[in-house]
Amino acid sequence: MTKKKEVDPVFMLDFISSIEDPRIDRTKKHSLETIMIIAICAVICGAKSWNEIEVYGTLKLEFLSKF
């Protein structure tokens, strides 16, 4: 049986924040960090497509913005 490794949330946030956002500024509705965190949470919760990630993000954005 494989041991699960714990990931430091601060390290994850620092890593995600270091990723360069290739989008044009005027087209940014949400930060890249927000999009990536929502995508990761959605996949952990079972999302299997971009549409499911979008639905998850729409439903959970207010809740997740508290953090």
PDB file of C-alpha atoms in Angstrom:
ATOM      1  CA  MET A   1       0.000   0.000   0.000  1.00  0.00           C
ATOM      2  CA  THR A   2       1.332   3.435  -0.948  1.00  0.00           C
ATOM      3  CA  LYS A   3       1.648   6.078   1.731  1.00  0.00           C
ATOM      4  CA  LYS A   4      -0.107   9.356   1.013  1.00  0.00           C
ATOM      5  CA  LYS A   5       2.083  12.436   1.174  1.00  0.00           C
ATOM      6  CA  GLU A   6       0.777  15.546   2.845  1.00  0.00           C
ATOM      7  CA  VAL A   7       1.124  18.798   0.942  1.00  0.00           C
ATOM      8  CA  ASP A   8       1.671  22.059   2.783  1.00  0.00           C
ATOM      9  CA  PRO A   9      -1.168  24.402   1.708  1.00  0.00           C
ATOM     10  CA  VAL A  10       1.124  27.434   1.969  1.00  0.00           C
ATOM     11  CA  PHE A  11       3.595  25.784  -0.414  1.00  0.00           C
ATOM     12  CA  MET A  12       0.753  25.025  -2.835  1.00  0.00           C
ATOM     13  CA  LEU A  13      -0.508  28.612  -2.770  1.00  0.00           C
ATOM     14  CA  ASP A  14       3.017  29.985  -3.207  1.00  0.00           C
ATOM     15  CA  PHE A  15       3.592  27.637  -6.136  1.00  0.00           C
ATOM     16  CA  ILE A  16       0.293  28.549  -7.817  1.00  0.00           C
ATOM     17  CA  SER A  17       1.008  32.259  -7.282  1.00  0.00           C
ATOM     18  CA  SER A  18       4.350  31.876  -9.050  1.00  0.00           C
ATOM     19  CA  ILE A  19       2.746  30.658 -12.301  1.00  0.00           C
ATOM     20  CA  GLU A  20       2.745  33.342 -14.990  1.00  0.00           C
ATOM     21  CA  ASP A  21      -0.714  34.225 -16.287  1.00  0.00           C
ATOM     22  CA  PRO A  22      -0.595  34.286 -20.122  1.00  0.00           C
ATOM     23  CA  ARG A  23      -3.997  35.961 -20.507  1.00  0.00           C
ATOM     24  CA  ILE A  24      -4.510  39.543 -21.688  1.00  0.00           C
ATOM     25  CA  ASP A  25      -5.270  41.789 -18.699  1.00  0.00           C
ATOM     26  CA  ARG A  26      -8.570  43.101 -20.066  1.00  0.00           C
ATOM     27  CA  THR A  27      -9.922  39.549 -20.417  1.00  0.00           C
ATOM     28  CA  LYS A  28      -9.310  38.555 -16.795  1.00  0.00           C
ATOM     29  CA  LYS A  29     -12.525  38.157 -14.815  1.00  0.00           C
ATOM     30  CA  HIS A  30     -10.886  36.015 -12.095  1.00  0.00           C
ATOM     31  CA  SER A  31      -7.263  35.667 -11.035  1.00  0.00           C
ATOM     32  CA  LEU A  32      -5.335  32.655 -12.283  1.00  0.00           C
ATOM     33  CA  GLU A  33      -4.833  31.605  -8.654  1.00  0.00           C
ATOM     34  CA  THR A  34      -8.603  31.564  -8.085  1.00  0.00           C
ATOM     35  CA  ILE A  35      -9.207  29.535 -11.233  1.00  0.00           C
ATOM     36  CA  MET A  36      -6.518  27.000 -10.344  1.00  0.00           C
ATOM     37  CA  ILE A  37      -7.677  26.563  -6.738  1.00  0.00           C
ATOM     38  CA  ILE A  38     -11.284  26.084  -7.860  1.00  0.00           C
ATOM     39  CA  ALA A  39     -10.182  23.583 -10.527  1.00  0.00           C
ATOM     40  CA  ILE A  40      -8.131  21.589  -8.009  1.00  0.00           C
ATOM     41  CA  CYS A  41     -10.984  21.552  -5.461  1.00  0.00           C
ATOM     42  CA  ALA A  42     -13.498  20.567  -8.153  1.00  0.00           C
ATOM     43  CA  VAL A  43     -11.378  17.637  -9.335  1.00  0.00           C
ATOM     44  CA  ILE A  44     -10.845  16.472  -5.753  1.00  0.00           C
ATOM     45  CA  CYS A  45     -14.649  16.576  -5.355  1.00  0.00           C
ATOM     46  CA  GLY A  46     -15.159  14.447  -8.451  1.00  0.00           C
ATOM     47  CA  ALA A  47     -15.411  16.855 -11.402  1.00  0.00           C
ATOM     48  CA  LYS A  48     -14.399  15.043 -14.580  1.00  0.00           C
ATOM     49  CA  SER A  49     -14.738  17.771 -17.222  1.00  0.00           C
ATOM     50  CA  TRP A  50     -14.239  21.499 -17.720  1.00  0.00           C
ATOM     51  CA  ASN A  51     -18.027  21.921 -17.624  1.00  0.00           C
ATOM     52  CA  GLU A  52     -18.211  20.178 -14.253  1.00  0.00           C
ATOM     53  CA  ILE A  53     -15.370  22.375 -12.966  1.00  0.00           C
ATOM     54  CA  GLU A  54     -17.282  25.459 -14.126  1.00  0.00           C
ATOM     55  CA  VAL A  55     -20.471  24.297 -12.393  1.00  0.00           C
ATOM     56  CA  TYR A  56     -18.534  23.565  -9.195  1.00  0.00           C
ATOM     57  CA  GLY A  57     -16.858  26.978  -9.337  1.00  0.00           C
ATOM     58  CA  THR A  58     -20.144  28.764  -9.886  1.00  0.00           C
ATOM     59  CA  LEU A  59     -21.774  26.970  -6.971  1.00  0.00           C
ATOM     60  CA  LYS A  60     -18.829  27.288  -4.571  1.00  0.00           C
ATOM     61  CA  LEU A  61     -17.236  30.647  -5.505  1.00  0.00           C
ATOM     62  CA  GLU A  62     -18.867  32.583  -2.672  1.00  0.00           C
ATOM     63  CA  PHE A  63     -17.925  29.917  -0.126  1.00  0.00           C
ATOM     64  CA  LEU A  64     -14.352  29.556  -1.400  1.00  0.00           C
ATOM     65  CA  SER A  65     -13.817  33.332  -1.521  1.00  0.00           C
ATOM     66  CA  LYS A  66     -13.954  33.347   2.298  1.00  0.00           C
ATOM     67  CA  PHE A  67     -10.496  31.752   2.402  1.00  0.00           C
TER      68      PHE A  67
END
